[in-house]
Amino acid sequence: MIGFRVVINNQRSTHMNRLLLILILTLSFQTLTKADDIRDFQIEGISIGDSLFDHLTKKNFYEWEEYRFYYNNSKFVKTVCIYPSEQYDSVGCTYKEAKNGEHKIFGINGTIKYKKNISECFSKKDKIVNEFKSILKNTSINDQGTYEHDADKTGESKQTVVDFNFSNGGYIRVVCNDWSKKFTTENGWIDELNVVISSKELVSYINSDANN
């Protein structure tokens, strides 16, 4: 079950929070379509713009050093910040390091593993995408289909991707990663479903600066 928390009109007080469980919708479509800012969405209570340490202790931050990934110029850092969570096998954040220790979050992703069962991943992805199509009326949909995953230079691993792009920037992405048997054996990576929330700045960086 995939968990999102929707905050209407950016009012993040507890009484304004509404919980959306994909496949079991607890809000009317009319209410949900008002949430048209990427910051209105949360995974496990985490929102774009939060400080990393609102959700992760510094003790855990240093204990999980091995899970941090630095992009080429270290402008952004990706880390696992809840592992595991109630809804996911892992939840990660992409943030900027800051001298004041704020470590502002620019991306969030929830992952569910599908060991030797990629067909179930595809089925869940399709259900989530169909629900989002009914809900996110103010986004443009980019169904990228299936293509080679750039993490596997052999071209044998595939990813199937659908993006919901927000007019003021950022996207929600639903993706299945289908790793080849060879890649799984060598790296220990397991087929997975990812639900990703990315800010406008992070999307721009990944599409340009991160590859330079």
PDB file of C-alpha atoms in Angstrom:
ATOM      1  CA  MET A   1       0.000   0.000   0.000  1.00  0.00           C
ATOM      2  CA  ILE A   2       1.375   3.383  -1.013  1.00  0.00           C
ATOM      3  CA  GLY A   3       0.980   6.291   1.415  1.00  0.00           C
ATOM      4  CA  PHE A   4       0.751   9.972   0.608  1.00  0.00           C
ATOM      5  CA  ARG A   5      -0.283  12.790   2.899  1.00  0.00           C
ATOM      6  CA  VAL A   6      -1.948  15.725   1.178  1.00  0.00           C
ATOM      7  CA  VAL A   7      -2.005  19.178   2.778  1.00  0.00           C
ATOM      8  CA  ILE A   8      -4.632  21.451   1.276  1.00  0.00           C
ATOM      9  CA  ASN A   9      -3.594  25.017   0.409  1.00  0.00           C
ATOM     10  CA  ASN A  10      -0.222  24.561   2.134  1.00  0.00           C
ATOM     11  CA  GLN A  11      -1.804  24.648   5.616  1.00  0.00           C
ATOM     12  CA  ARG A  12       0.376  22.052   7.322  1.00  0.00           C
ATOM     13  CA  SER A  13      -1.303  22.033  10.734  1.00  0.00           C
ATOM     14  CA  THR A  14      -2.434  18.626  11.925  1.00  0.00           C
ATOM     15  CA  HIS A  15      -6.151  19.258  11.580  1.00  0.00           C
ATOM     16  CA  MET A  16      -5.723  20.173   7.877  1.00  0.00           C
ATOM     17  CA  ASN A  17      -3.791  17.032   6.990  1.00  0.00           C
ATOM     18  CA  ARG A  18      -5.598  14.407   4.911  1.00  0.00           C
ATOM     19  CA  LEU A  19      -4.321  10.911   4.270  1.00  0.00           C
ATOM     20  CA  LEU A  20      -4.488   9.438   0.785  1.00  0.00           C
ATOM     21  CA  LEU A  21      -3.892   5.712   0.462  1.00  0.00           C
ATOM     22  CA  ILE A  22      -3.444   4.750  -3.161  1.00  0.00           C
ATOM     23  CA  LEU A  23      -6.146   2.269  -4.195  1.00  0.00           C
ATOM     24  CA  ILE A  24      -8.213   3.172  -1.096  1.00  0.00           C
ATOM     25  CA  LEU A  25      -9.075   6.844  -1.555  1.00  0.00           C
ATOM     26  CA  THR A  26     -10.330   8.598   1.559  1.00  0.00           C
ATOM     27  CA  LEU A  27     -10.821  12.017  -0.044  1.00  0.00           C
ATOM     28  CA  SER A  28     -13.111  13.108  -2.826  1.00  0.00           C
ATOM     29  CA  PHE A  29     -11.493  13.804  -6.202  1.00  0.00           C
ATOM     30  CA  GLN A  30     -12.721  17.397  -5.976  1.00  0.00           C
ATOM     31  CA  THR A  31     -10.738  18.026  -2.795  1.00  0.00           C
ATOM     32  CA  LEU A  32      -7.602  16.314  -4.084  1.00  0.00           C
ATOM     33  CA  THR A  33      -7.474  18.290  -7.310  1.00  0.00           C
ATOM     34  CA  LYS A  34      -6.954  21.447  -5.235  1.00  0.00           C
ATOM     35  CA  ALA A  35      -3.514  20.114  -4.223  1.00  0.00           C
ATOM     36  CA  ASP A  36      -1.600  21.416  -7.233  1.00  0.00           C
ATOM     37  CA  ASP A  37       1.704  22.373  -5.608  1.00  0.00           C
ATOM     38  CA  ILE A  38       4.465  19.767  -5.282  1.00  0.00           C
ATOM     39  CA  ARG A  39       4.924  20.871  -1.653  1.00  0.00           C
ATOM     40  CA  ASP A  40       1.378  19.749  -0.855  1.00  0.00           C
ATOM     41  CA  PHE A  41       2.430  16.093  -1.050  1.00  0.00           C
ATOM     42  CA  GLN A  42       4.237  14.025   1.539  1.00  0.00           C
ATOM     43  CA  ILE A  43       5.704  10.550   1.767  1.00  0.00           C
ATOM     44  CA  GLU A  44       5.703   9.258   5.356  1.00  0.00           C
ATOM     45  CA  GLY A  45       5.124  12.817   6.597  1.00  0.00           C
ATOM     46  CA  ILE A  46       8.093  14.278   4.661  1.00  0.00           C
ATOM     47  CA  SER A  47       7.548  17.278   2.362  1.00  0.00           C
ATOM     48  CA  ILE A  48       9.658  19.179  -0.126  1.00  0.00           C
ATOM     49  CA  GLY A  49      11.253  22.104   1.732  1.00  0.00           C
ATOM     50  CA  ASP A  50      11.500  20.359   5.109  1.00  0.00           C
ATOM     51  CA  SER A  51      14.807  20.101   6.942  1.00  0.00           C
ATOM     52  CA  LEU A  52      16.275  16.590   6.840  1.00  0.00           C
ATOM     53  CA  PHE A  53      16.681  16.672  10.616  1.00  0.00           C
ATOM     54  CA  ASP A  54      12.962  17.245  11.079  1.00  0.00           C
ATOM     55  CA  HIS A  55      12.679  13.542  10.246  1.00  0.00           C
ATOM     56  CA  LEU A  56      16.070  12.001  10.999  1.00  0.00           C
ATOM     57  CA  THR A  57      18.230  12.107  14.114  1.00  0.00           C
ATOM     58  CA  LYS A  58      21.858  13.102  13.723  1.00  0.00           C
ATOM     59  CA  LYS A  59      22.796   9.775  15.294  1.00  0.00           C
ATOM     60  CA  ASN A  60      21.012   7.881  12.513  1.00  0.00           C
ATOM     61  CA  PHE A  61      22.413  10.302   9.938  1.00  0.00           C
ATOM     62  CA  TYR A  62      25.971   9.305  10.800  1.00  0.00           C
ATOM     63  CA  GLU A  63      25.131   5.625  11.313  1.00  0.00           C
ATOM     64  CA  TRP A  64      23.724   5.459   7.776  1.00  0.00           C
ATOM     65  CA  GLU A  65      26.765   7.024   6.112  1.00  0.00           C
ATOM     66  CA  GLU A  66      27.073   4.110   3.693  1.00  0.00           C
ATOM     67  CA  TYR A  67      23.636   4.886   2.244  1.00  0.00           C
ATOM     68  CA  ARG A  68      24.528   8.435   1.180  1.00  0.00           C
ATOM     69  CA  PHE A  69      25.182   9.152  -2.477  1.00  0.00           C
ATOM     70  CA  TYR A  70      26.853  12.370  -3.645  1.00  0.00           C
ATOM     71  CA  TYR A  71      26.112  13.701  -7.108  1.00  0.00           C
ATOM     72  CA  ASN A  72      29.053  14.756  -9.301  1.00  0.00           C
ATOM     73  CA  ASN A  73      29.588  18.233  -7.879  1.00  0.00           C
ATOM     74  CA  SER A  74      28.144  17.421  -4.417  1.00  0.00           C
ATOM     75  CA  LYS A  75      25.447  20.074  -4.799  1.00  0.00           C
ATOM     76  CA  PHE A  76      22.848  17.502  -3.837  1.00  0.00           C
ATOM     77  CA  VAL A  77      23.135  14.430  -1.623  1.00  0.00           C
ATOM     78  CA  LYS A  78      20.795  11.442  -1.635  1.00  0.00           C
ATOM     79  CA  THR A  79      20.321   9.444   1.547  1.00  0.00           C
ATOM     80  CA  VAL A  80      18.061   6.879   3.151  1.00  0.00           C
ATOM     81  CA  CYS A  81      16.320   8.623   6.029  1.00  0.00           C
ATOM     82  CA  ILE A  82      13.728   6.079   7.142  1.00  0.00           C
ATOM     83  CA  TYR A  83      14.602   2.416   6.715  1.00  0.00           C
ATOM     84  CA  PRO A  84      12.244   0.684   6.684  1.00  0.00           C
ATOM     85  CA  SER A  85       9.013   2.664   7.138  1.00  0.00           C
ATOM     86  CA  GLU A  86       5.427   1.616   7.730  1.00  0.00           C
ATOM     87  CA  GLN A  87       4.460   1.831   4.051  1.00  0.00           C
ATOM     88  CA  TYR A  88       7.758   1.200   2.277  1.00  0.00           C
ATOM     89  CA  ASP A  89      10.825  -0.996   2.418  1.00  0.00           C
ATOM     90  CA  SER A  90      12.816   2.238   2.457  1.00  0.00           C
ATOM     91  CA  VAL A  91      12.245   5.982   2.213  1.00  0.00           C
ATOM     92  CA  GLY A  92      14.970   8.308   0.963  1.00  0.00           C
ATOM     93  CA  CYS A  93      15.555  12.035   0.650  1.00  0.00           C
ATOM     94  CA  THR A  94      17.675  14.192  -1.612  1.00  0.00           C
ATOM     95  CA  TYR A  95      18.906  17.303   0.161  1.00  0.00           C
ATOM     96  CA  LYS A  96      21.453  20.115   0.088  1.00  0.00           C
ATOM     97  CA  GLU A  97      24.090  20.218   2.767  1.00  0.00           C
ATOM     98  CA  ALA A  98      24.162  23.520   4.632  1.00  0.00           C
ATOM     99  CA  LYS A  99      26.613  24.997   7.123  1.00  0.00           C
ATOM    100  CA  ASN A 100      23.730  25.951   9.401  1.00  0.00           C
ATOM    101  CA  GLY A 101      22.736  22.277   9.506  1.00  0.00           C
ATOM    102  CA  GLU A 102      19.315  22.775   7.927  1.00  0.00           C
ATOM    103  CA  HIS A 103      19.881  20.312   5.064  1.00  0.00           C
ATOM    104  CA  LYS A 104      16.779  21.311   3.091  1.00  0.00           C
ATOM    105  CA  ILE A 105      14.931  18.490   1.293  1.00  0.00           C
ATOM    106  CA  PHE A 106      14.409  18.750  -2.487  1.00  0.00           C
ATOM    107  CA  GLY A 107      13.343  15.170  -3.274  1.00  0.00           C
ATOM    108  CA  ILE A 108      11.628  12.228  -1.558  1.00  0.00           C
ATOM    109  CA  ASN A 109      11.237   8.638  -2.695  1.00  0.00           C
ATOM    110  CA  GLY A 110       9.483   5.589  -1.323  1.00  0.00           C
ATOM    111  CA  THR A 111      10.599   2.120  -2.459  1.00  0.00           C
ATOM    112  CA  ILE A 112       8.906  -1.282  -2.387  1.00  0.00           C
ATOM    113  CA  LYS A 113      10.988  -4.334  -3.334  1.00  0.00           C
ATOM    114  CA  TYR A 114       9.705  -7.104  -5.621  1.00  0.00           C
ATOM    115  CA  LYS A 115      12.109 -10.026  -5.402  1.00  0.00           C
ATOM    116  CA  LYS A 116      11.592 -12.266  -8.461  1.00  0.00           C
ATOM    117  CA  ASN A 117       8.127 -10.751  -9.034  1.00  0.00           C
ATOM    118  CA  ILE A 118       8.421  -7.855 -11.479  1.00  0.00           C
ATOM    119  CA  SER A 119       4.925  -8.522 -12.849  1.00  0.00           C
ATOM    120  CA  GLU A 120       3.460  -7.524  -9.468  1.00  0.00           C
ATOM    121  CA  CYS A 121       5.481  -4.301  -9.615  1.00  0.00           C
ATOM    122  CA  PHE A 122       4.033  -3.476 -13.033  1.00  0.00           C
ATOM    123  CA  SER A 123       0.519  -4.220 -11.807  1.00  0.00           C
ATOM    124  CA  LYS A 124       0.883  -1.947  -8.766  1.00  0.00           C
ATOM    125  CA  LYS A 125       2.456   0.806 -10.885  1.00  0.00           C
ATOM    126  CA  ASP A 126      -0.467   0.719 -13.332  1.00  0.00           C
ATOM    127  CA  LYS A 127      -3.006   0.958 -10.508  1.00  0.00           C
ATOM    128  CA  ILE A 128      -1.212   3.910  -8.928  1.00  0.00           C
ATOM    129  CA  VAL A 129      -0.869   5.694 -12.272  1.00  0.00           C
ATOM    130  CA  ASN A 130      -4.561   5.230 -13.053  1.00  0.00           C
ATOM    131  CA  GLU A 131      -5.538   6.656  -9.667  1.00  0.00           C
ATOM    132  CA  PHE A 132      -3.256   9.654 -10.183  1.00  0.00           C
ATOM    133  CA  LYS A 133      -4.728  10.270 -13.626  1.00  0.00           C
ATOM    134  CA  SER A 134      -8.129  10.615 -11.977  1.00  0.00           C
ATOM    135  CA  ILE A 135      -6.841  12.849  -9.183  1.00  0.00           C
ATOM    136  CA  LEU A 136      -4.093  15.119 -10.514  1.00  0.00           C
ATOM    137  CA  LYS A 137      -6.119  17.102 -13.014  1.00  0.00           C
ATOM    138  CA  ASN A 138      -3.722  20.071 -12.989  1.00  0.00           C
ATOM    139  CA  THR A 139      -0.655  18.092 -14.050  1.00  0.00           C
ATOM    140  CA  SER A 140       0.612  17.024 -17.461  1.00  0.00           C
ATOM    141  CA  ILE A 141       1.328  13.315 -17.885  1.00  0.00           C
ATOM    142  CA  ASN A 142       4.497  12.022 -19.512  1.00  0.00           C
ATOM    143  CA  ASP A 143       4.321   8.255 -20.021  1.00  0.00           C
ATOM    144  CA  GLN A 144       7.895   7.435 -20.987  1.00  0.00           C
ATOM    145  CA  GLY A 145       7.258   3.727 -21.454  1.00  0.00           C
ATOM    146  CA  THR A 146      10.076   1.221 -20.937  1.00  0.00           C
ATOM    147  CA  TYR A 147      13.717   1.922 -21.742  1.00  0.00           C
ATOM    148  CA  GLU A 148      17.227   0.897 -20.741  1.00  0.00           C
ATOM    149  CA  HIS A 149      18.318   1.903 -17.249  1.00  0.00           C
ATOM    150  CA  ASP A 150      21.476   4.005 -17.416  1.00  0.00           C
ATOM    151  CA  ALA A 151      22.799   2.407 -14.216  1.00  0.00           C
ATOM    152  CA  ASP A 152      23.365  -0.834 -16.145  1.00  0.00           C
ATOM    153  CA  LYS A 153      25.786  -0.265 -19.007  1.00  0.00           C
ATOM    154  CA  THR A 154      24.914  -3.650 -20.561  1.00  0.00           C
ATOM    155  CA  GLY A 155      21.464  -2.300 -21.426  1.00  0.00           C
ATOM    156  CA  GLU A 156      19.800  -5.415 -20.022  1.00  0.00           C
ATOM    157  CA  SER A 157      18.119  -3.675 -17.078  1.00  0.00           C
ATOM    158  CA  LYS A 158      14.967  -1.688 -17.824  1.00  0.00           C
ATOM    159  CA  GLN A 159      12.841   0.990 -16.199  1.00  0.00           C
ATOM    160  CA  THR A 160       9.202   1.835 -16.886  1.00  0.00           C
ATOM    161  CA  VAL A 161       8.367   5.437 -16.017  1.00  0.00           C
ATOM    162  CA  VAL A 162       5.326   7.723 -15.789  1.00  0.00           C
ATOM    163  CA  ASP A 163       5.703  11.353 -14.679  1.00  0.00           C
ATOM    164  CA  PHE A 164       3.034  13.753 -13.426  1.00  0.00           C
ATOM    165  CA  ASN A 165       4.466  17.227 -14.059  1.00  0.00           C
ATOM    166  CA  PHE A 166       3.244  20.199 -12.020  1.00  0.00           C
ATOM    167  CA  SER A 167       2.752  23.555 -13.751  1.00  0.00           C
ATOM    168  CA  ASN A 168       4.878  25.388 -11.167  1.00  0.00           C
ATOM    169  CA  GLY A 169       7.685  22.850 -11.448  1.00  0.00           C
ATOM    170  CA  GLY A 170       8.577  19.441 -10.086  1.00  0.00           C
ATOM    171  CA  TYR A 171       6.952  16.075 -10.617  1.00  0.00           C
ATOM    172  CA  ILE A 172       5.626  12.929  -9.043  1.00  0.00           C
ATOM    173  CA  ARG A 173       7.170   9.895 -10.743  1.00  0.00           C
ATOM    174  CA  VAL A 174       5.995   6.280 -10.602  1.00  0.00           C
ATOM    175  CA  VAL A 175       8.619   3.822 -11.857  1.00  0.00           C
ATOM    176  CA  CYS A 176       9.381   0.112 -11.921  1.00  0.00           C
ATOM    177  CA  ASN A 177      13.050  -0.863 -12.107  1.00  0.00           C
ATOM    178  CA  ASP A 178      13.532  -4.299 -13.676  1.00  0.00           C
ATOM    179  CA  TRP A 179      17.160  -5.281 -13.049  1.00  0.00           C
ATOM    180  CA  SER A 180      18.780  -8.011 -15.144  1.00  0.00           C
ATOM    181  CA  LYS A 181      19.728 -11.309 -13.470  1.00  0.00           C
ATOM    182  CA  LYS A 182      23.413 -10.534 -14.006  1.00  0.00           C
ATOM    183  CA  PHE A 183      23.090  -7.065 -12.502  1.00  0.00           C
ATOM    184  CA  THR A 184      21.165  -8.435  -9.505  1.00  0.00           C
ATOM    185  CA  THR A 185      23.767 -11.153  -8.916  1.00  0.00           C
ATOM    186  CA  GLU A 186      26.708  -8.745  -9.140  1.00  0.00           C
ATOM    187  CA  ASN A 187      25.206  -5.830  -7.209  1.00  0.00           C
ATOM    188  CA  GLY A 188      22.473  -7.341  -5.055  1.00  0.00           C
ATOM    189  CA  TRP A 189      19.851  -4.934  -6.441  1.00  0.00           C
ATOM    190  CA  ILE A 190      16.251  -6.168  -6.333  1.00  0.00           C
ATOM    191  CA  ASP A 191      13.436  -5.209  -8.712  1.00  0.00           C
ATOM    192  CA  GLU A 192      11.520  -2.322  -7.193  1.00  0.00           C
ATOM    193  CA  LEU A 193       8.684   0.165  -7.392  1.00  0.00           C
ATOM    194  CA  ASN A 194       9.579   3.779  -6.659  1.00  0.00           C
ATOM    195  CA  VAL A 195       7.199   6.653  -5.960  1.00  0.00           C
ATOM    196  CA  VAL A 196       9.213   9.857  -6.236  1.00  0.00           C
ATOM    197  CA  ILE A 197       8.466  13.501  -5.407  1.00  0.00           C
ATOM    198  CA  SER A 198      11.007  15.920  -6.938  1.00  0.00           C
ATOM    199  CA  SER A 199      11.180  19.702  -6.715  1.00  0.00           C
ATOM    200  CA  LYS A 200      11.646  21.919  -9.766  1.00  0.00           C
ATOM    201  CA  GLU A 201      15.236  22.678  -8.779  1.00  0.00           C
ATOM    202  CA  LEU A 202      16.181  19.027  -8.351  1.00  0.00           C
ATOM    203  CA  VAL A 203      14.589  18.026 -11.667  1.00  0.00           C
ATOM    204  CA  SER A 204      16.505  20.788 -13.456  1.00  0.00           C
ATOM    205  CA  TYR A 205      19.744  19.729 -11.784  1.00  0.00           C
ATOM    206  CA  ILE A 206      19.335  16.043 -12.657  1.00  0.00           C
ATOM    207  CA  ASN A 207      18.546  16.891 -16.276  1.00  0.00           C
ATOM    208  CA  SER A 208      21.561  19.157 -16.719  1.00  0.00           C
ATOM    209  CA  ASP A 209      24.137  19.887 -14.027  1.00  0.00           C
ATOM    210  CA  ALA A 210      24.354  16.379 -12.578  1.00  0.00           C
ATOM    211  CA  ASN A 211      25.609  15.021 -15.893  1.00  0.00           C
ATOM    212  CA  ASN A 212      28.305  17.658 -16.390  1.00  0.00           C
TER     213      ASN A 212
END
